[in-house]
Coordinates of C-alpha atoms in Angstrom, one line a residue:
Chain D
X1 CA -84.7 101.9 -19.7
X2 CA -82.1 104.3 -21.4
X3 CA -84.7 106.3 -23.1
X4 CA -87.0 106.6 -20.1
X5 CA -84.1 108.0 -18.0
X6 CA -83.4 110.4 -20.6
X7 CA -87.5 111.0 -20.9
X8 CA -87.4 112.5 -17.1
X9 CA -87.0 116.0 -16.7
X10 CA -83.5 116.5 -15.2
X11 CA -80.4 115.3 -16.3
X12 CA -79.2 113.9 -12.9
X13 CA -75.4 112.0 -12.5
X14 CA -74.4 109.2 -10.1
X15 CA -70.7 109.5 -9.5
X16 CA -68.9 106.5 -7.7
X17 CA -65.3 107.9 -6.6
X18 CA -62.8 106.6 -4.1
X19 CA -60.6 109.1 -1.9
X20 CA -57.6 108.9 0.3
X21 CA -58.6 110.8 3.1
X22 CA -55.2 112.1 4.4
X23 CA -55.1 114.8 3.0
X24 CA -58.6 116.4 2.9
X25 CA -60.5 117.5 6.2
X26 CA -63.2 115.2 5.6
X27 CA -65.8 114.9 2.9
X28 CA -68.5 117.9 4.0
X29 CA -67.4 121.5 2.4
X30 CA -65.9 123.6 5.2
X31 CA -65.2 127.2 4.5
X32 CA -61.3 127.4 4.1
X33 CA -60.7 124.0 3.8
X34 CA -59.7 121.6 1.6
X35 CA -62.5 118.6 1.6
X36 CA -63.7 116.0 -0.9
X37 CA -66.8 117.8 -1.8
X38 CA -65.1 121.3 -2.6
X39 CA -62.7 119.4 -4.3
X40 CA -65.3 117.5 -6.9
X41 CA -67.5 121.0 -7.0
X42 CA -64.8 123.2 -8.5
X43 CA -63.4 120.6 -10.8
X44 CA -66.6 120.2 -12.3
X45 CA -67.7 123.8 -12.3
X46 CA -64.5 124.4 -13.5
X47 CA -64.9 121.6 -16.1
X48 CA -68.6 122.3 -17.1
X49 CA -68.4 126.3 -16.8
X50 CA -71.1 125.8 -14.5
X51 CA -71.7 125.9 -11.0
X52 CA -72.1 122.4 -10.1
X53 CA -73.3 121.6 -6.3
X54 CA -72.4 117.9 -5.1
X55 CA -74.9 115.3 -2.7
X56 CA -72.7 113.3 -1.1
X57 CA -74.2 109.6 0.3
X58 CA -72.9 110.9 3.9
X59 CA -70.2 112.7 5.2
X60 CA -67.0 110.9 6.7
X61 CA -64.9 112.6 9.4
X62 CA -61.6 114.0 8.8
X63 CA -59.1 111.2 7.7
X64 CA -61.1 108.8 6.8
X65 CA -61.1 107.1 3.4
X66 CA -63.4 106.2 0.8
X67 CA -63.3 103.2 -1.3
X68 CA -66.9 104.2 -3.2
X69 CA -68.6 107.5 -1.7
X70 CA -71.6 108.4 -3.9
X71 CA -72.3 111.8 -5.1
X72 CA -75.1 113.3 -7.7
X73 CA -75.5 116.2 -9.4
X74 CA -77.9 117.6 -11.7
X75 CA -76.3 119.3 -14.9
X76 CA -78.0 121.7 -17.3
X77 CA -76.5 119.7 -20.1
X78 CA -72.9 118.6 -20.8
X79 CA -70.8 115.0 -21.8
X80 CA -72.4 111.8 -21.1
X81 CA -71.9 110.3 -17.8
X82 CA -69.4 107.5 -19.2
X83 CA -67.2 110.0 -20.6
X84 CA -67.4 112.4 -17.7
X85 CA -65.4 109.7 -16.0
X86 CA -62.6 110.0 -18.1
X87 CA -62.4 113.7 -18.3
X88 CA -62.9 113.7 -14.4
X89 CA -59.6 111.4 -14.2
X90 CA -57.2 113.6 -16.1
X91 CA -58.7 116.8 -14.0
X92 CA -59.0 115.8 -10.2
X93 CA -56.3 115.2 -8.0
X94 CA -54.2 111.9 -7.4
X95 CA -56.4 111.4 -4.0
X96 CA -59.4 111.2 -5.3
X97 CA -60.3 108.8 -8.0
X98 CA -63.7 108.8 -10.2
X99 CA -64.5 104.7 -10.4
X100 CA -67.7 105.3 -12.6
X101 CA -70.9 107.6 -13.1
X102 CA -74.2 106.8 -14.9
X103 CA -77.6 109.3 -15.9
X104 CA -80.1 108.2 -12.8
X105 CA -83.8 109.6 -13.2
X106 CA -84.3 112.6 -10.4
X107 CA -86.0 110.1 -7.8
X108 CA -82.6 109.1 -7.0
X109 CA -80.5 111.0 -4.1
X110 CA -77.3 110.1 -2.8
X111 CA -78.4 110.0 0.5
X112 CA -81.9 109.9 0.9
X113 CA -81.9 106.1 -1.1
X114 CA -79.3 104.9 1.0
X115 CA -80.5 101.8 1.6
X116 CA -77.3 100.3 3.5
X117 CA -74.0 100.9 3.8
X118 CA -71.2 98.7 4.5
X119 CA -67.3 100.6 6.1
X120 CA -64.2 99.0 6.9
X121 CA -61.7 99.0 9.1
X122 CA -58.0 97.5 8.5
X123 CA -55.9 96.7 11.3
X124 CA -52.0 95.8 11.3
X125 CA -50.8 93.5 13.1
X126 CA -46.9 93.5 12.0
X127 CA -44.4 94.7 14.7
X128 CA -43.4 97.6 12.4
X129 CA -46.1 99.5 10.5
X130 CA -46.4 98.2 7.1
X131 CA -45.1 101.0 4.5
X132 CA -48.2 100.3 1.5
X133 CA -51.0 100.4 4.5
X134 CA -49.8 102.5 7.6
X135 CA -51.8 105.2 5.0
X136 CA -55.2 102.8 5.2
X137 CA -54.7 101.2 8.4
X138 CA -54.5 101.1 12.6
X139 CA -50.6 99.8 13.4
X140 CA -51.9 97.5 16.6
X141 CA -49.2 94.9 16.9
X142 CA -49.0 92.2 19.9
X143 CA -51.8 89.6 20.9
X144 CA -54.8 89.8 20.1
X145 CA -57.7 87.3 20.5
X146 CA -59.7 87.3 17.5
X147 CA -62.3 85.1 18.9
X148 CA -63.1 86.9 21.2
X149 CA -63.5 89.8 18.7
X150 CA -65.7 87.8 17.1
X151 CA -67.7 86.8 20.1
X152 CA -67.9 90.2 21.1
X153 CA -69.3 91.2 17.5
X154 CA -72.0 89.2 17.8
X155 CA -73.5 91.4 20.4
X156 CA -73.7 93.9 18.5
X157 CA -75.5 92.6 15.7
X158 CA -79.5 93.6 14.7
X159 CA -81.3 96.4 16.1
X160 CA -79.9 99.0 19.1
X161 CA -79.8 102.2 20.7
X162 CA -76.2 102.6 19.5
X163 CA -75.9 106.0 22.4
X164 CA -72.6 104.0 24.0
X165 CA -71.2 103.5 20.7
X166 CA -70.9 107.0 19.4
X167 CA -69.5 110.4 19.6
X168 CA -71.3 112.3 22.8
X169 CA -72.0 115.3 20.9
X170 CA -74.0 113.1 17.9
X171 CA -76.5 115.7 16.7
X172 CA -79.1 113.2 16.0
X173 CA -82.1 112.8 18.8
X174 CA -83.0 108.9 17.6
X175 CA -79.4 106.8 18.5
X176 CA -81.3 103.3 17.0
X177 CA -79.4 101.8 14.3
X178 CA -79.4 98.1 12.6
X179 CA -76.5 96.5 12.2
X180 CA -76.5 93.1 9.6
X181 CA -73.2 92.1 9.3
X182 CA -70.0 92.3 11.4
X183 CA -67.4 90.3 9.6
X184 CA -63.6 89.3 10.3
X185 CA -61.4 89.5 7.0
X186 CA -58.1 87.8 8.3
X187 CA -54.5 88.0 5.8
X188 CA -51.2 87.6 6.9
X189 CA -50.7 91.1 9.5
X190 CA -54.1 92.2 8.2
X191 CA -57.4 92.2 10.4
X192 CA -60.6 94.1 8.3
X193 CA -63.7 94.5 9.8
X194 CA -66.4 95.1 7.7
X195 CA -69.4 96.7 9.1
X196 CA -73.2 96.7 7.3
X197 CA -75.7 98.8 8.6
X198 CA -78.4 100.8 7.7
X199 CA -77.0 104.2 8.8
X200 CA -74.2 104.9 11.8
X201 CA -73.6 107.5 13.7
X202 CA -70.7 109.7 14.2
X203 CA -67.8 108.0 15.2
X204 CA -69.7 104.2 15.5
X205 CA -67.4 102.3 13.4
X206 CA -64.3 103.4 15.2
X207 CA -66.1 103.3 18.3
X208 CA -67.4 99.7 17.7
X209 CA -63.5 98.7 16.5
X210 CA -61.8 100.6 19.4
X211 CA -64.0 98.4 21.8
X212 CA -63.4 95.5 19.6
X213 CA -59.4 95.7 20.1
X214 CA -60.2 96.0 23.9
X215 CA -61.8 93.0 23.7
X216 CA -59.1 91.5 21.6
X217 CA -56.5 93.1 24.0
X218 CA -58.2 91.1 26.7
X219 CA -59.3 94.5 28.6
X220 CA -62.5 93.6 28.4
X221 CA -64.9 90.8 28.3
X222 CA -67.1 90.0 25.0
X223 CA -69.8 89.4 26.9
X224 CA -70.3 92.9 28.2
X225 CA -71.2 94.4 25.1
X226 CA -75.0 94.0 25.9
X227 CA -74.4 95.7 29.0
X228 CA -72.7 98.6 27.4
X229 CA -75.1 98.6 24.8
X230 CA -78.2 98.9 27.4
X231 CA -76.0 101.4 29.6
X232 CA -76.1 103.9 26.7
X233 CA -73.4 105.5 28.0
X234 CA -70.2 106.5 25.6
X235 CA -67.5 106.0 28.7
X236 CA -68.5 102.2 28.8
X237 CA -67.5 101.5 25.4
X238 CA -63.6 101.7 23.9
X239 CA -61.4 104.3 22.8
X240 CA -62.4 105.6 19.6
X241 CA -59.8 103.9 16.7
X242 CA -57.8 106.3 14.6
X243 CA -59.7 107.5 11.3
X244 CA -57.1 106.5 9.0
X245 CA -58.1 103.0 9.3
X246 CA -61.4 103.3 8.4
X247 CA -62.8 103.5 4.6
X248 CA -66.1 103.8 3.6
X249 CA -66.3 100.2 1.6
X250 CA -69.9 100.1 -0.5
X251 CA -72.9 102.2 -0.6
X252 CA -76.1 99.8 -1.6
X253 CA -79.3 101.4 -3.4
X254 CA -82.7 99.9 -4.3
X255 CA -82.6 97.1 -7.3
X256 CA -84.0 99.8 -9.4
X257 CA -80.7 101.7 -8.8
X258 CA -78.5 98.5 -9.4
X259 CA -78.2 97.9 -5.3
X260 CA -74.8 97.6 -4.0
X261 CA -71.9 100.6 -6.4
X262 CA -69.2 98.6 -6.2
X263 CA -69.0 94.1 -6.6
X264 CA -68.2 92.9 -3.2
X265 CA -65.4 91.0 -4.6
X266 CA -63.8 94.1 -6.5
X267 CA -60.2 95.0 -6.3
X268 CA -60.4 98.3 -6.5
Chain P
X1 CA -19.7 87.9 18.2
X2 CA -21.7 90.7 20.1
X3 CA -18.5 91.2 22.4
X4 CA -15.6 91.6 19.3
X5 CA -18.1 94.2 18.1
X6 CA -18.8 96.0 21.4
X7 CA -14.8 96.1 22.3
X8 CA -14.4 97.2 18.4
X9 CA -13.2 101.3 18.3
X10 CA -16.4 103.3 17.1
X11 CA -20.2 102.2 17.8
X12 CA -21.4 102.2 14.7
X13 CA -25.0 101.4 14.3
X14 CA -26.9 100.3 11.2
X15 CA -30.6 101.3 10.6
X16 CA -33.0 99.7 8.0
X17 CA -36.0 101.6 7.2
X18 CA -39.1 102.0 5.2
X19 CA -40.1 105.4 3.7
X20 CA -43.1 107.2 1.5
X21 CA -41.6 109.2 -0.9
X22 CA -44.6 111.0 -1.8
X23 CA -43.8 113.7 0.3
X24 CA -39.9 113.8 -0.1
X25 CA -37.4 115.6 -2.5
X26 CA -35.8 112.1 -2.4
X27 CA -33.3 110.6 0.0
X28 CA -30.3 113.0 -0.9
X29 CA -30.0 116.3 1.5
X30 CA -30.6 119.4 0.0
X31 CA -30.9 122.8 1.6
X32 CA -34.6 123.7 2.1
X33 CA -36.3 120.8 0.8
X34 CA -37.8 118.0 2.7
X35 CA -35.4 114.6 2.4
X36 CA -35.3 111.6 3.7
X37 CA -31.2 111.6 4.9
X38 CA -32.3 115.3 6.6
X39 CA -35.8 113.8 8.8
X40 CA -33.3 110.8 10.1
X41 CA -30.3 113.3 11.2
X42 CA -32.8 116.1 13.0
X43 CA -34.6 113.5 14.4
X44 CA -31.2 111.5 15.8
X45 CA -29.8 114.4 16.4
X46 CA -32.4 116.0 18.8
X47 CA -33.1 112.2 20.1
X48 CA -29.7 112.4 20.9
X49 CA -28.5 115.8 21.6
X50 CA -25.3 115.1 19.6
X51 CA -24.8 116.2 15.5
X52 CA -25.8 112.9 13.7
X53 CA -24.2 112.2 10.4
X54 CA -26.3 109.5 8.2
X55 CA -24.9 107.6 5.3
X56 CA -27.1 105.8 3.1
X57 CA -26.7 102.6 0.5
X58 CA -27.3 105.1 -1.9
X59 CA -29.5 107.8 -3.1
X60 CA -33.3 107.9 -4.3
X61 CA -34.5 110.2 -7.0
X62 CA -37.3 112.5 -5.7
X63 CA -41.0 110.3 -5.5
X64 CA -39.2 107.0 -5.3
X65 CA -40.1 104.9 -2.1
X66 CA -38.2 102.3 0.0
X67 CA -38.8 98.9 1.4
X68 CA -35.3 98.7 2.7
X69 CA -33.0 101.2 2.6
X70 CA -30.1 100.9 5.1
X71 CA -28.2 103.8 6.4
X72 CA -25.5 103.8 9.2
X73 CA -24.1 106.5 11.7
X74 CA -21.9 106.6 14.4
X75 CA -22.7 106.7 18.4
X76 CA -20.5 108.5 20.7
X77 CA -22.4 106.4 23.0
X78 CA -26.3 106.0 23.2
X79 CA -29.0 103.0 23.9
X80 CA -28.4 100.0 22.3
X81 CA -29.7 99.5 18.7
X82 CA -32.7 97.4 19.2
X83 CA -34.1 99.9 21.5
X84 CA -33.5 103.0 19.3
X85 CA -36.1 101.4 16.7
X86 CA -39.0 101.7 19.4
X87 CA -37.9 105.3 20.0
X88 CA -37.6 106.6 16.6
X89 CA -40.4 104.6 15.9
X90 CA -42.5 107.4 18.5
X91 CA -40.4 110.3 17.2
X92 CA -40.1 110.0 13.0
X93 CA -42.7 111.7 11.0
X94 CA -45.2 108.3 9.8
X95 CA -43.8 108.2 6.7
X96 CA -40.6 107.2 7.4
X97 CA -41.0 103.7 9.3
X98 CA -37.5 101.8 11.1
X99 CA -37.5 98.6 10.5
X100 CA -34.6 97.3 12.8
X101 CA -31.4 98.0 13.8
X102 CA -28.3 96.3 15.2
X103 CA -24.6 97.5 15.9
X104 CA -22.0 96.7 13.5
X105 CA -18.0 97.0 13.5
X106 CA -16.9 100.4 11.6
X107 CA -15.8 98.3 8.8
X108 CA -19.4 98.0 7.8
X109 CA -20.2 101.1 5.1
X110 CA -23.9 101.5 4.3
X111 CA -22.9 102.2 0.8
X112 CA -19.4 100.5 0.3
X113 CA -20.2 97.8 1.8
X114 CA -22.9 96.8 -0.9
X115 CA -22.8 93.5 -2.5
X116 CA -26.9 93.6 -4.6
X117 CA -29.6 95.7 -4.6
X118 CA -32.8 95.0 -5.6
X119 CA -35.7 97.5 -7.0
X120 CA -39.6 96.7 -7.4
X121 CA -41.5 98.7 -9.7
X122 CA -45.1 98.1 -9.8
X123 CA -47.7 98.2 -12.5
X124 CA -51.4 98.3 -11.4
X125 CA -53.7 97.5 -14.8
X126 CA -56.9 98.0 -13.4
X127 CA -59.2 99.7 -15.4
X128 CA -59.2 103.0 -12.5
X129 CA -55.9 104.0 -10.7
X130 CA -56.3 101.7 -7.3
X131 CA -57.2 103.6 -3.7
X132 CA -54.9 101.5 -1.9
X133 CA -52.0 101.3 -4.7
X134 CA -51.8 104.8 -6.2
X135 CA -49.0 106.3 -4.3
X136 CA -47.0 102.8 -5.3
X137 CA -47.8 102.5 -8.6
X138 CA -48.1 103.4 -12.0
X139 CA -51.3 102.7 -13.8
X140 CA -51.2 101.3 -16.5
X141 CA -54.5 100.5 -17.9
X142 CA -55.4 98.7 -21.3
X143 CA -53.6 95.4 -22.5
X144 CA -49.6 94.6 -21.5
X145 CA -48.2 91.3 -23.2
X146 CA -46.0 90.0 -20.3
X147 CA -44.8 87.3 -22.4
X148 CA -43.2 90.0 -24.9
X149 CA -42.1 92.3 -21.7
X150 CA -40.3 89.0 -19.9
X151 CA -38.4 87.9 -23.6
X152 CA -37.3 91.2 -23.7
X153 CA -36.2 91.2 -20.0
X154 CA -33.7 88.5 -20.5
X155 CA -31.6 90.4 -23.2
X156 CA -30.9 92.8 -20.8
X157 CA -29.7 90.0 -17.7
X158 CA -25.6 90.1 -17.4
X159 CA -23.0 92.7 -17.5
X160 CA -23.7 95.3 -20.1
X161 CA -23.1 99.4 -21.0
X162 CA -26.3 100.9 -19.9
X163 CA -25.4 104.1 -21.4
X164 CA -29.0 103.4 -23.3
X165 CA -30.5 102.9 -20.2
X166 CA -29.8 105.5 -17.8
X167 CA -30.2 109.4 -17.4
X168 CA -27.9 111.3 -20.1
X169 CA -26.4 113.9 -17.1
X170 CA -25.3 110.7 -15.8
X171 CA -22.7 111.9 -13.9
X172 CA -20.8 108.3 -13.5
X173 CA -17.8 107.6 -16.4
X174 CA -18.5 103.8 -16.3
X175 CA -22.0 102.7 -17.6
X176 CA -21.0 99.0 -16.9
X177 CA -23.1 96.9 -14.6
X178 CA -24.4 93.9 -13.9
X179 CA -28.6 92.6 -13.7
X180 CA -28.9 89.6 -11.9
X181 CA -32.5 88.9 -12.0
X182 CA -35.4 90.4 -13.3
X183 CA -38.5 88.8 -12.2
X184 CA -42.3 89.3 -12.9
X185 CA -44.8 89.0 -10.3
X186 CA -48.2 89.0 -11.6
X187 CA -51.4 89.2 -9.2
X188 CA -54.6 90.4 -9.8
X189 CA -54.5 93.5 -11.9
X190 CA -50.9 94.1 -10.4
X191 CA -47.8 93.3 -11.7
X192 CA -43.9 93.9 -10.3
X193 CA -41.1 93.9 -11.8
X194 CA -38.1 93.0 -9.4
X195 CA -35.1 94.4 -10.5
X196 CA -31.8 92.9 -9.1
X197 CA -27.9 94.2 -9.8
X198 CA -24.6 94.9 -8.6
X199 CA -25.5 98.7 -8.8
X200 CA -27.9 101.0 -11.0
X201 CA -27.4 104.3 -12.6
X202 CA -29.9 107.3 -12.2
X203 CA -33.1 106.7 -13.7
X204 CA -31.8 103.1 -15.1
X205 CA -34.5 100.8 -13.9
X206 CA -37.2 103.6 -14.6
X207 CA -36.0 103.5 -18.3
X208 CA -35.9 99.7 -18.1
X209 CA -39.7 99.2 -16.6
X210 CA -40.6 102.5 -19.4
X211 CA -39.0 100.4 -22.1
X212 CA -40.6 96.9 -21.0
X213 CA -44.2 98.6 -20.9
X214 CA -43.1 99.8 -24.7
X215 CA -42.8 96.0 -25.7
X216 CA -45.6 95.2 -23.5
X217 CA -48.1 97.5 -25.4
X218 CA -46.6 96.2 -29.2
X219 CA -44.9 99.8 -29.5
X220 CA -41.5 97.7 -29.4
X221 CA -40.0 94.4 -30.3
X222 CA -38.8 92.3 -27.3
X223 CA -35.8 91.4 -29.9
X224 CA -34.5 95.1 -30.7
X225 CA -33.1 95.2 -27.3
X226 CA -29.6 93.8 -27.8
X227 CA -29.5 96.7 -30.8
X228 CA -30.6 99.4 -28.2
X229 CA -27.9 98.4 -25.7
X230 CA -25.2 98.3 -28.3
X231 CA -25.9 101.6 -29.8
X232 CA -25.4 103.2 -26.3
X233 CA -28.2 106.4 -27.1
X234 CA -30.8 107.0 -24.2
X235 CA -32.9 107.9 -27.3
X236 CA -33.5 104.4 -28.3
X237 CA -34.6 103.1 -25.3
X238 CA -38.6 103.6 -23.8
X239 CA -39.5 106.7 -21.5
X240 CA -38.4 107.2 -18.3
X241 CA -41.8 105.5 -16.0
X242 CA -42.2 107.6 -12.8
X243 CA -41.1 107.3 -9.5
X244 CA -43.9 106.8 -7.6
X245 CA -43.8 103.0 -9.3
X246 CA -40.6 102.4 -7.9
X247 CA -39.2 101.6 -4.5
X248 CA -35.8 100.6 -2.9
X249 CA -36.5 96.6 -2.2
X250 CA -33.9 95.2 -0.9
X251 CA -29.9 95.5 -0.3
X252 CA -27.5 93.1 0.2
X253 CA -24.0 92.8 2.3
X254 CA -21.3 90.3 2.4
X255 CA -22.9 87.3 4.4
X256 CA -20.4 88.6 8.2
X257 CA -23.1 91.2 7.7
X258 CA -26.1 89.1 7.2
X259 CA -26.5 89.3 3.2
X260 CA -30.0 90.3 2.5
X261 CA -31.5 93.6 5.2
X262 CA -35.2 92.3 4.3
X263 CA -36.0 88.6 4.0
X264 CA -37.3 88.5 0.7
X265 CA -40.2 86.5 1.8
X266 CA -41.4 89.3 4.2
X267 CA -44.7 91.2 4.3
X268 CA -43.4 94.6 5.5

């Protein structure tokens, strides 16, 4: 398997890295700004005396974290992808941190074999903000009725026209989406809500939890989400949750790429 | 109780809160530099359009964080203490969190009136830094014999000279204090070390946790460190681990002030 990769005409690298995404104005390169994929481009130009261009598996917005974003890149030669790891450690910033990287065979794209993806989103639940998370997650103290939440999630589940559950100005014509999993991680103050899905559009994950909370918050009923759903209508659905809760959690690929880039049970 | 305070002279309010100190030049005010002590007095000042003066238990070197740091001022008049935590909470930058407040006679000095502190430093061994843990703690990959590190730990329990153990432009004559407790909390590829005494010199638990990780790694003998306290030489003692590791944990009044700010059970 080794030697066949190696066999294939380009020498293409999967890089796994996690981000805090406070500081950088999302992950997409934006003249003047400082983002996750400038950041990765010039350290490895910088590091390869090459210029290096970076496929990200999808951009997230402004804010919002990454526990495993993929990226590839195709390199003229240079260090074996285990040790570019290492080098890649000492050389980026303290926000973003390289997890692993391995040679793939040039069929593989970052985004293109996305097969699913999974975000989450951590809420708080203390009365004051928690000082290791208010970084990572939405501060929403008081009641709230996970049940319903749960209820409410259910809706949502399977194939819809997600057009009430994202950003108004989402560039993409076809608003159908598959959701396969919606589920509740509770710890002491903590709420996650992990989302699976074969794509989402801007803003659906924080549009999904901001409805969620409403739900939670008692301002609305869990059985409306089918309603809102068939409405497709952003102003039915909740307000849209702050980024800096959400996190871009795993990135799956076919078998032949090793599926899901990070164990689901990883602390990372 | 709540009366004999009111009808005491001044109205002299205690404040406990949580703070980042990624982004500060440490708790200390210093002219140009973003502090800790300097975001609590603009922000009381302008919240209440009278010259605030904030005295803390003590200072934090630049990086270091806090769970609990208390500070105290006083009120010419102003709202009552448990309401000025919801409106500092609205008006203080997010990385400075209050935690609670109450209204205490003027014999109550946030740094006189000390009785314990406690620091945590934390240790993330993870093979890559962790998302969620980087600003807290220092990664320290590869293997760490807590066994050796706790051994060595209790040589340095009681009242000793830290002159080993502390910055050398310690500005303090008397290098004498006292360690409680020194606990280790292991968890999955985390580990804190809980630090607790009558009062620490500058850099004094960084050099502790810097020369634990040195017996941890087999670089030096849990036994040697009666030798290095005797011979009162910073030289002998491990480096100095950095402050991002470290954070203020708890502090500790006479019990008519209610001993412990943070119940030491709490998940803030």
């Amino acid at each position: 398997m080794a030697d066949s990769i190696r066999e294939s005409r380009g020498n293409r690298i999967r890089l796994v890295v996690a981000y805090d995404g406070a500081g950088f104005h999302g992950f997409a390169r934006q003249d003047g700004l400082r983002t996750v994929q400038a950041t990765l481009e010039e350290t490895l130009t910088r590091m390869l005396s090459t210029p290096i261009e970076v496929h990200g598996s999808g951009r997230t917005d402004k804010g919002v974290h990454a526990r495993a974003q993929v990226v590839h890149f195709d390199l003229p030669y240079g260090p074996p992808a285990e040790r570019m790891v290492y080098v890649l450690r000492r050389r980026l910033p303290a926000d973003v941190i390289p997890l692993w990287a391995d040679q793939v065979d040039t069929g593989f794209h970052a985004r293109f074999s996305v097969v699913r993806k999974t975000y989450r989103y951590l809420l708080y639940r203390g009365a004051a903000p928690n000082l290791f998370l208010y970084r990572f997650s939405w501060h929403v103290p008081g009641v709230l009725a996970v049940e319903a939440m749960r209820e409410a999630a259910v809706h949502l589940l399977g194939r819809h026209d997600f057009t009430s559950f994202c950003a108004s100005a989402t560039p993409q014509e076809d608003k159908v989406r598959s959701l396969y999993r919606i589920d509740f991680v509770e710890s002491p103050n903590r709420l996650a809500i992990e989302v699976e899905g074969s794509g989402f559009l801007q803003y659906m994950v924080r549009i999904i939890v901001g409805t969620l909370v409403k739900v939670g918050q008692g301002r609305e009923a869990a059985d409306r989400i089918p309603a809102i759903l068939a409405a497709r209508d952003r102003r039915l659905a909740g307000e849209t949750a702050p980024p800096h809760g959400l996190c871009l959690w795993n990135v799956e690929y076919p078998p032949e790429y090793g599926g899901k880039v990070v164990d689901p049970e990883a602390d990372l």
